[in-house]
Amino acid sequence: MSVDLSILDLAQVGPGETVADSFAASVDLARRAESWGYSRIWYAEHHNMRTIASAAPAVLIAHVAAHTDTIRLGSGGVMLPNHAPLTIAEQFGTLAELHPGRIDLGLGRAPGGDQKTFAALRRSMASADRFPQDVLELQGYLRGQSRVEGVAATPGDGTDVPLYILGSSLFGAQLAAALGLPYAFASHFAPQALEEAVALYRREFRPSDQHEAPYVIAGVGAIVDDDEAIAHDQLRQAKRQRVNALFARERRFTDAEADMILDEMPQGRQVDSMLTYCGVGTPTQVRDYLDWFTGHADADELIVASLAPDRSVWRNTFGHLAPAADAAPATGRPNADPPVTTV
């Protein structure tokens, strides 16, 4: 690969697994990723989702950090409208003091759940409107330059934990550019505005103390197996799971019902659209796809989410793509048509 590779661990709770099983798998993956040469692992804040266990990213980061030595760990991201900036400064300041030089803080504007969940968190949808001001307040606490008179974050004050703006629209791109912060685009599930948002971010970027030049991290899905047929079967299973997560109500769809939705209904096209950027196939095929995607996204770094439902294929996807095993020379940023390994 010609750019750094990172991991987005969705902390999935697979069929027959417990939440504790998911956490154990995350620790195992982080230990392996450290030796495989990955730059970082991020965990995303999701609420009220039975198949995702990363509702409390700071706690999960602390657990994984205690079982690893060098890999960077962070949030991809903390949904800031759910929290007071001081609270997040204290949480991530604590992490930074415990694990110096290893902690990232990615920030998102979405609630990380539906409106009922937002209400249960004692927040209102209007909280998202304060996102730019809350980012600046949070940054002030971490830099020891509090914007709130008489209030300092302890821990947190002076740790200067690096901030990243996450987004899937032009809003996040504009904010990241204005603040001179790195920008991470969620193209692994919301691909529509990728090219426009990245172009806007690079065009409007203003240098800051944290970054002198724009820096783009692009999310991308991957399912890799030595047997191409297994990889594509895992993709089909992942799509069925997504149909159930998005559209099932009182009962789960059977595989036949999910396949009918995928093949014949608008909801199936919606699922396909969400997975626009997903490399599926053998290690060589997916590496070629990631090289293409790097150029297409104009990315400085890729953060890879394994979408395989099977735990061994999920883990081995990252092993097959491991940077330390990549002996191929850097090839720059190709921008031709994508290889034919995608959805």
XYZ file of C-alpha atoms in Angstrom:
343
model
C 0.000 0.000 0.000
C 1.129 3.536 -0.773
C -0.575 5.029 2.312
C -0.964 4.063 5.965
C -3.618 1.494 6.808
C -5.691 1.658 9.974
C -8.558 -0.402 11.376
C -12.113 0.510 12.284
C -13.193 -2.166 14.748
C -16.989 -2.118 14.796
C -16.993 -4.261 17.965
C -19.600 -6.505 16.419
C -21.445 -9.075 18.511
C -21.843 -11.991 16.143
C -24.459 -14.770 16.206
C -24.009 -16.884 19.309
C -21.558 -14.403 20.845
C -21.778 -12.368 24.015
C -20.622 -8.789 24.490
C -17.679 -10.191 26.451
C -16.782 -12.337 23.417
C -16.768 -9.196 21.278
C -14.415 -7.407 23.667
C -12.081 -10.410 23.756
C -11.998 -10.421 19.962
C -11.176 -6.698 19.927
C -8.229 -7.230 22.263
C -7.010 -10.169 20.180
C -7.263 -8.122 16.991
C -5.410 -5.158 18.514
C -2.543 -7.386 19.637
C -2.268 -8.853 16.166
C -2.626 -5.474 14.441
C 0.254 -4.133 16.493
C 2.596 -6.742 15.012
C 0.976 -6.491 11.564
C 2.026 -2.854 11.203
C -1.317 -1.030 11.331
C -1.189 2.648 12.299
C -4.223 2.811 14.576
C -7.520 1.246 15.604
C -10.651 3.285 16.177
C -13.958 2.404 17.844
C -17.266 4.121 17.090
C -19.947 5.229 19.531
C -23.229 3.464 18.776
C -26.209 3.162 21.117
C -29.186 0.816 21.318
C -27.702 -1.641 18.807
C -27.585 -5.229 20.011
C -24.933 -6.228 17.479
C -22.441 -3.431 18.282
C -20.657 -3.280 21.638
C -18.787 0.048 21.409
C -21.319 2.294 23.133
C -18.607 3.593 25.485
C -15.500 4.162 23.320
C -13.321 5.601 26.096
C -13.872 2.537 28.282
C -13.189 0.137 25.417
C -10.060 2.082 24.426
C -8.785 1.882 28.009
C -9.314 -1.884 28.074
C -7.565 -2.487 24.750
C -4.734 -0.070 25.570
C -4.010 -1.982 28.770
C -3.478 -5.136 26.697
C -1.293 -3.577 23.969
C 1.930 -1.599 23.876
C 2.376 0.682 20.889
C -0.581 0.883 18.498
C -2.580 4.123 18.511
C -6.160 3.795 19.735
C -9.018 6.207 19.423
C -12.622 7.012 18.777
C -14.052 6.916 15.306
C -15.816 8.603 16.776
C -17.237 10.055 19.940
C -20.618 11.585 19.088
C -20.037 14.933 20.762
C -23.701 16.064 20.861
C -24.264 13.247 23.375
C -21.747 14.664 25.860
C -20.498 17.772 27.594
C -17.099 18.752 26.134
C -15.600 18.826 29.627
C -16.569 15.200 30.207
C -14.888 14.056 26.974
C -11.795 16.134 27.766
C -11.549 14.427 31.149
C -12.092 10.938 29.692
C -9.564 11.271 26.892
C -7.202 13.263 29.076
C -7.210 10.306 31.452
C -6.432 7.968 28.566
C -3.627 10.228 27.352
C -2.032 10.325 30.791
C -2.230 6.543 31.106
C -1.033 5.865 27.549
C 1.013 8.854 26.351
C 1.273 9.364 22.619
C -1.223 6.620 21.763
C -4.653 8.256 21.963
C -6.734 9.840 19.181
C -10.056 11.642 19.551
C -12.310 11.493 16.509
C -15.473 13.555 16.833
C -18.806 13.111 15.096
C -21.927 15.245 14.933
C -24.525 12.473 14.574
C -26.271 11.125 17.692
C -25.153 7.521 17.190
C -28.705 6.228 17.529
C -32.332 7.124 16.863
C -34.369 9.945 18.427
C -35.643 7.724 21.262
C -32.063 6.842 22.143
C -31.094 10.509 22.019
C -33.880 11.271 24.486
C -32.723 8.431 26.738
C -29.285 10.048 26.762
C -31.002 13.226 28.041
C -29.991 15.144 24.936
C -32.010 16.976 22.302
C -31.550 16.988 18.543
C -30.644 20.676 18.856
C -27.421 19.612 20.591
C -25.920 18.916 17.159
C -26.248 22.602 16.285
C -23.589 23.411 18.897
C -21.068 20.992 17.413
C -18.557 23.580 16.116
C -18.596 25.505 19.407
C -18.340 22.271 21.402
C -15.304 21.139 19.363
C -13.551 24.431 20.140
C -14.467 24.196 23.831
C -13.140 20.637 23.973
C -9.944 21.628 22.182
C -9.431 24.445 24.660
C -9.646 22.090 27.640
C -7.113 19.684 26.113
C -4.673 22.461 25.246
C -4.807 24.118 28.651
C -6.543 27.107 27.081
C -10.024 26.754 28.532
C -12.728 28.869 26.943
C -14.808 28.600 30.121
C -13.522 30.928 32.814
C -12.553 29.156 35.996
C -12.960 25.636 34.541
C -10.098 23.282 33.631
C -10.071 19.610 32.686
C -8.215 17.439 35.186
C -7.051 15.087 33.720
C -6.936 16.547 30.236
C -5.423 19.998 30.709
C -2.347 20.242 28.471
C -2.518 16.718 27.057
C -3.358 18.142 23.597
C -4.961 14.888 22.443
C -5.135 15.158 18.626
C -8.620 15.824 17.287
C -10.122 14.475 14.057
C -13.416 15.574 12.516
C -15.569 12.721 11.221
C -18.275 13.191 8.666
C -20.188 12.023 5.632
C -21.301 15.401 4.323
C -19.955 18.794 3.353
C -20.580 20.185 6.844
C -17.820 18.124 8.448
C -15.454 18.874 5.579
C -15.986 22.623 5.982
C -15.523 22.483 9.747
C -12.354 20.390 9.577
C -10.928 22.736 6.957
C -11.774 25.853 8.960
C -10.208 24.463 12.140
C -7.162 22.987 10.397
C -7.945 19.478 11.632
C -7.662 16.090 9.899
C -10.847 14.880 8.236
C -12.126 11.292 8.294
C -14.873 10.496 5.798
C -17.313 7.644 6.523
C -17.264 6.255 2.991
C -17.496 2.687 4.323
C -21.240 3.203 4.863
C -22.197 6.693 3.575
C -20.326 7.107 0.297
C -22.405 9.616 -1.639
C -20.504 12.859 -0.926
C -16.979 11.421 -0.726
C -15.347 13.118 -3.693
C -17.067 16.476 -3.240
C -16.380 16.610 0.505
C -12.694 15.726 0.188
C -12.196 18.263 -2.610
C -13.878 20.978 -0.548
C -11.799 20.099 2.523
C -8.510 20.247 0.633
C -9.476 23.470 -1.131
C -10.561 25.344 2.006
C -8.062 23.933 4.534
C -6.444 26.487 6.829
C -3.154 25.445 8.519
C -3.274 25.061 12.303
C -1.010 24.164 15.204
C -2.071 20.526 14.841
C -1.707 20.224 11.048
C 0.068 22.407 8.502
C -1.547 20.586 5.566
C -4.842 18.776 4.965
C -4.993 15.134 5.971
C -7.744 12.809 4.764
C -8.647 9.426 6.228
C -11.168 7.508 4.121
C -13.228 4.591 5.408
C -13.490 1.486 3.236
C -15.030 -1.945 3.707
C -13.179 -5.180 3.049
C -13.798 -8.908 3.077
C -10.739 -11.004 2.209
C -10.203 -14.739 1.936
C -7.860 -16.975 -0.026
C -11.027 -18.496 -1.478
C -12.795 -15.789 -3.481
C -16.119 -17.628 -3.239
C -15.986 -17.541 0.569
C -15.372 -13.785 0.509
C -18.390 -13.185 -1.725
C -20.558 -15.493 0.382
C -19.576 -13.441 3.430
C -20.601 -10.291 1.583
C -24.025 -11.770 0.904
C -24.403 -12.666 4.561
C -23.312 -9.165 5.575
C -25.964 -7.676 3.310
C -28.627 -9.930 4.840
C -27.593 -8.761 8.295
C -27.846 -5.149 7.206
C -31.330 -5.706 5.772
C -32.426 -7.083 9.131
C -30.756 -4.291 11.083
C -32.337 -1.560 8.964
C -35.739 -2.889 7.992
C -36.833 -5.797 10.216
C -39.360 -4.943 12.878
C -41.066 -7.649 14.936
C -39.086 -10.602 13.576
C -35.947 -11.289 11.597
C -36.226 -11.960 7.892
C -35.323 -15.407 6.661
C -32.403 -15.619 4.245
C -34.860 -16.068 1.378
C -36.828 -12.974 2.438
C -33.666 -10.915 2.843
C -32.431 -12.045 -0.576
C -35.729 -11.000 -2.153
C -35.368 -7.549 -0.601
C -31.784 -7.296 -1.787
C -32.526 -8.433 -5.326
C -35.937 -6.929 -6.023
C -36.760 -4.000 -3.742
C -35.603 -0.384 -3.246
C -34.307 -1.267 0.231
C -31.877 -3.672 -1.412
C -30.542 -0.900 -3.618
C -30.102 1.222 -0.503
C -27.963 -1.496 1.098
C -25.905 -1.835 -2.092
C -25.390 1.925 -2.121
C -24.145 1.911 1.468
C -21.544 -0.685 0.484
C -20.340 1.141 -2.628
C -16.762 1.170 -1.374
C -16.017 -2.378 -0.306
C -13.215 -4.584 -1.632
C -14.182 -8.257 -1.736
C -12.084 -11.197 -2.883
C -8.590 -12.621 -2.553
C -5.746 -10.700 -0.881
C -4.316 -9.631 -4.244
C -7.698 -8.500 -5.547
C -8.505 -6.433 -2.458
C -5.040 -4.897 -2.272
C -5.485 -3.770 -5.880
C -8.888 -2.375 -4.958
C -7.484 -0.440 -1.992
C -4.779 1.038 -4.223
C -7.494 2.203 -6.600
C -9.665 3.532 -3.791
C -6.763 5.531 -2.328
C -6.553 7.533 -5.519
C -10.308 7.769 -5.968
C -10.739 9.146 -2.436
C -7.598 11.319 -2.619
C -6.760 9.829 0.788
C -3.654 10.099 2.944
C -4.740 7.093 5.012
C -7.320 4.337 4.736
C -9.248 3.024 7.715
C -10.542 -0.457 6.942
C -13.704 -2.020 8.353
C -14.005 -5.768 7.931
C -17.639 -6.508 7.111
C -17.355 -10.299 7.336
C -19.921 -11.822 9.737
C -17.731 -14.880 10.340
C -15.285 -14.054 13.124
C -12.326 -15.872 11.571
C -12.828 -14.221 8.174
C -13.271 -10.879 9.953
C -9.945 -11.259 11.750
C -8.095 -12.771 8.798
C -9.206 -9.930 6.515
C -6.888 -7.625 8.442
C -4.142 -10.242 8.466
C -4.310 -10.622 4.686
C -4.011 -6.842 4.254
C -1.346 -6.391 6.937
C 1.041 -3.535 6.058
C 4.028 -5.396 7.498
C 3.436 -8.195 4.996
C 3.196 -5.806 2.052
C 6.405 -6.192 0.089
C 5.073 -4.475 -3.019
C 6.579 -1.059 -3.829
C 4.525 2.080 -3.368
C 2.642 2.858 -6.543
C 1.365 6.368 -5.848
C -2.334 7.060 -6.195
C -3.806 5.283 -9.215
C -7.121 6.708 -10.326
C -8.315 4.334 -13.014
C -11.538 2.332 -13.005
C -11.934 0.143 -9.907
C -10.936 -3.539 -10.068
C -13.884 -5.863 -10.487
C -13.852 -7.180 -6.918
C -16.450 -4.889 -5.387
C -20.135 -5.316 -4.597
